[in-house]
mmCIF file of C-alpha atoms in Angstrom:
data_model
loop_
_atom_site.group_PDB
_atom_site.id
_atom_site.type_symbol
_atom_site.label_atom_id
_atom_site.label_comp_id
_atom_site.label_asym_id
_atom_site.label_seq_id
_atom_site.Cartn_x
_atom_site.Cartn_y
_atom_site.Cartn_z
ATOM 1 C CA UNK A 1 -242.277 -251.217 24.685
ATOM 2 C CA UNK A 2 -238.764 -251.040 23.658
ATOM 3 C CA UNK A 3 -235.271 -250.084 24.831
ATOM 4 C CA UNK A 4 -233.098 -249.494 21.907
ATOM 5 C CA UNK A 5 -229.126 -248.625 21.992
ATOM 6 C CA UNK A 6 -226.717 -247.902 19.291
ATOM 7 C CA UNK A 7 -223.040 -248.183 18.777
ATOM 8 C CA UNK A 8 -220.181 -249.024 16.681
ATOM 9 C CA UNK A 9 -220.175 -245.810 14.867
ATOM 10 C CA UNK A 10 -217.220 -243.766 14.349
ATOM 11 C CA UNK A 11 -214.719 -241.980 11.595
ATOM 12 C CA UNK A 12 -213.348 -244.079 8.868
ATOM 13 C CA UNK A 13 -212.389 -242.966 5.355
ATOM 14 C CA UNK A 14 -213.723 -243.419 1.912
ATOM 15 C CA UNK A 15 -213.531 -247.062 1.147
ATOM 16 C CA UNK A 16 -214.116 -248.531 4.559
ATOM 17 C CA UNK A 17 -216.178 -250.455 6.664
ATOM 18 C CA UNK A 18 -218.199 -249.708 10.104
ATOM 19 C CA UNK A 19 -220.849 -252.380 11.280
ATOM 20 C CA UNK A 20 -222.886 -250.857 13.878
ATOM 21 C CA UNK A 21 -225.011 -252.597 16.873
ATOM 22 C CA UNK A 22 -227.836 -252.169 18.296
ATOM 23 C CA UNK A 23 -229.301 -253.623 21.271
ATOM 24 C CA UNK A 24 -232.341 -254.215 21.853
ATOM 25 C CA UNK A 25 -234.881 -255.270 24.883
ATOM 26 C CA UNK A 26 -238.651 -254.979 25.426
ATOM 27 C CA UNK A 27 -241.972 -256.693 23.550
ATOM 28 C CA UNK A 28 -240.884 -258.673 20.979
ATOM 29 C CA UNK A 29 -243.978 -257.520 19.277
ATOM 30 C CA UNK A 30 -242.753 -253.534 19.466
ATOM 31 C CA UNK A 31 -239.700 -255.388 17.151
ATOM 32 C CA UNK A 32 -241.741 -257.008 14.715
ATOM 33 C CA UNK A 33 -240.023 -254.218 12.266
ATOM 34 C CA UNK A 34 -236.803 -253.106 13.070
ATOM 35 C CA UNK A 35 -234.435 -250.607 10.978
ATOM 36 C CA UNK A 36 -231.781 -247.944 10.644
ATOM 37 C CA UNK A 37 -232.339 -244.617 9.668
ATOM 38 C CA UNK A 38 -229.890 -241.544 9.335
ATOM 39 C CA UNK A 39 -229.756 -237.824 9.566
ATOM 40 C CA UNK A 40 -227.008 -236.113 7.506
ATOM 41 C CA UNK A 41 -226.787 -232.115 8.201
ATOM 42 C CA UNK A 42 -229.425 -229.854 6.132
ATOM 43 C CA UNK A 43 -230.990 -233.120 5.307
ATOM 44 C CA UNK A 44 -234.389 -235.081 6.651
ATOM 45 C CA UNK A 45 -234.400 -238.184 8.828
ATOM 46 C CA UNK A 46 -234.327 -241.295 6.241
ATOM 47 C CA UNK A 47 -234.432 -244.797 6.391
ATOM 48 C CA UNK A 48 -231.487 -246.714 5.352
ATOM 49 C CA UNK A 49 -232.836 -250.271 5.520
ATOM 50 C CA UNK A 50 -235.332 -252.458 7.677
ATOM 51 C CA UNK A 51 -235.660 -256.091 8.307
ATOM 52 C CA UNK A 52 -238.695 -257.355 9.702
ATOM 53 C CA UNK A 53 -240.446 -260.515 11.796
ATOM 54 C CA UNK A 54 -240.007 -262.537 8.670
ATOM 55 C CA UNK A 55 -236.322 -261.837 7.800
ATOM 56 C CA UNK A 56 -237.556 -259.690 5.073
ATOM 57 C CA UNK A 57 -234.922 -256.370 4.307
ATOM 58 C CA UNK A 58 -235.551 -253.425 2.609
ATOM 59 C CA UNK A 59 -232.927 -250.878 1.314
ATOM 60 C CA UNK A 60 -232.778 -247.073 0.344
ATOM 61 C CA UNK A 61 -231.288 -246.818 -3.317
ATOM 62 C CA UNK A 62 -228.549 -245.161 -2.350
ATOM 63 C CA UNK A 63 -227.063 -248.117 -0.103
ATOM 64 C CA UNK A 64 -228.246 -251.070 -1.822
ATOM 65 C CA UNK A 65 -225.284 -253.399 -2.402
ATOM 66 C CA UNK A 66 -222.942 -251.773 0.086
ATOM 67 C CA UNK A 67 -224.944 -251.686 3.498
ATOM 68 C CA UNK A 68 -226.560 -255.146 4.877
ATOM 69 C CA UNK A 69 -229.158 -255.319 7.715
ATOM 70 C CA UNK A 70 -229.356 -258.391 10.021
ATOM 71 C CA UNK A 71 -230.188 -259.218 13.354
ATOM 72 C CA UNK A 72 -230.198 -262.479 15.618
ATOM 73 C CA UNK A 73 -232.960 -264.692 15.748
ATOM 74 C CA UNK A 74 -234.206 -263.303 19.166
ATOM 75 C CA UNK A 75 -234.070 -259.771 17.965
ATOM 76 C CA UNK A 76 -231.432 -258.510 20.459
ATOM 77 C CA UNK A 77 -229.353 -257.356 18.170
ATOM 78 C CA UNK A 78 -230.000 -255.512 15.482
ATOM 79 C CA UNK A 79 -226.861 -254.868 12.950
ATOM 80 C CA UNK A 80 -225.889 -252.658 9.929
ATOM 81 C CA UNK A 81 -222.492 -254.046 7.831
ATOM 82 C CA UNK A 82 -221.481 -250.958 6.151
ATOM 83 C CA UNK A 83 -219.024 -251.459 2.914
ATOM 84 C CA UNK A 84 -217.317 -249.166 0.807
ATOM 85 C CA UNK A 85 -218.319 -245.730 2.143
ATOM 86 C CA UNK A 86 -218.859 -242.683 0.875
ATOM 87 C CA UNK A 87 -218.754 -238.981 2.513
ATOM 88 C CA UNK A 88 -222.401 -238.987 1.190
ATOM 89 C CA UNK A 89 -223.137 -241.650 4.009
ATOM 90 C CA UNK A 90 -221.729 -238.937 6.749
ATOM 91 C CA UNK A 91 -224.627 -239.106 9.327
ATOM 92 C CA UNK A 92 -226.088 -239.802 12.634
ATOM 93 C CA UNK A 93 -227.607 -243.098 12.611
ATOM 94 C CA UNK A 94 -230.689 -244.191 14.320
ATOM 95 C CA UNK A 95 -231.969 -247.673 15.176
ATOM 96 C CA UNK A 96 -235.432 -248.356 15.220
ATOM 97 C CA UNK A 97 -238.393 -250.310 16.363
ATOM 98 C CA UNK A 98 -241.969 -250.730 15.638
ATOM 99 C CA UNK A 99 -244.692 -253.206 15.070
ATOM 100 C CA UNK A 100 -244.654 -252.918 11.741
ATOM 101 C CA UNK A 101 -242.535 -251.288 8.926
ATOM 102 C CA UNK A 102 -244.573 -247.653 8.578
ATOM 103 C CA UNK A 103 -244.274 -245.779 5.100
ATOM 104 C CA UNK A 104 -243.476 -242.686 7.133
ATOM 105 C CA UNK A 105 -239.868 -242.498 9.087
ATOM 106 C CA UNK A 106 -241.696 -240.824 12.174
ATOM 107 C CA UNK A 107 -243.641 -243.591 12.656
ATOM 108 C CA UNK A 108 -241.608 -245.547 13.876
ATOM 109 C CA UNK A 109 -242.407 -245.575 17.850
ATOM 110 C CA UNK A 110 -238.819 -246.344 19.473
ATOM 111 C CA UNK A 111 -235.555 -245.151 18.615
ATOM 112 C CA UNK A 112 -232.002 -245.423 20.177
ATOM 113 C CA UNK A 113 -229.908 -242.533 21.219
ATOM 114 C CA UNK A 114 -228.035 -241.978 18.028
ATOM 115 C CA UNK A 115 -224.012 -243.161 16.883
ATOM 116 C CA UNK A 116 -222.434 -240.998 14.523
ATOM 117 C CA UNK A 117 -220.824 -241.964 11.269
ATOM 118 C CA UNK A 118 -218.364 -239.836 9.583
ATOM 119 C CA UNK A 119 -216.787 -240.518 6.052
ATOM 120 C CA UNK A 120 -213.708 -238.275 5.048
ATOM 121 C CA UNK A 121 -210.187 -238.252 3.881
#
């Protein structure tokens, strides 16, 4: 079990920077994988990068280089740095918890409310 809440989000133009929060609470274990994931309009749910037990991150193509995932050591909160955005990165984002890091987005078993990102000039 796992309570998961998002924020930070907001409007920012090309260029900038957002770092969005997400706090978490329950079973450690339900945290073992932990991630964000994003819904743009027209488009499917996708993950944007995960980090699990071990410290270990993983990164869609599209954000490597730009977006870093972290979190503290006691998993409370989970964070996404965001760097030089794009309008392509326009989306509701998602934090996420599971056991383990599924292959399959709706896998993952408990998910925060939602904070929305917008990138325009």
């Amino acid at each position: 079990q796992a309570h998961l809440m998002e924020s930070g989000g907001g409007s920012v133009q090309p260029g900038g920077s957002l770092r969005l929060s997400c706090a978490a609470s329950g079973s450690t274990y339900s945290r073992n994988c932990m991630g964000w994931f994003r819904q743009a309009p027209g488009k499917e749910r996708e993950t944007v990068a995960t980090i699990n037990s071990f410290g270990g991150t993983t990164y869609t193509d599209s954000v490597k280089g730009r977006f870093t995932i972290s979190q503290d050591a006691a998993k409370t909160t989970l964070y996404l740095q965001m760097n030089s955005l794009k309008p392509e990165d326009t989306a509701m984002y998602y934090c996420a918890a599971n056991p383990f890091c599924p292959t399959v987005v709706r896998l993952m078993t408990y998910w925060g409310q939602g904070t929305q990102v917008t990138v325009s000039s």
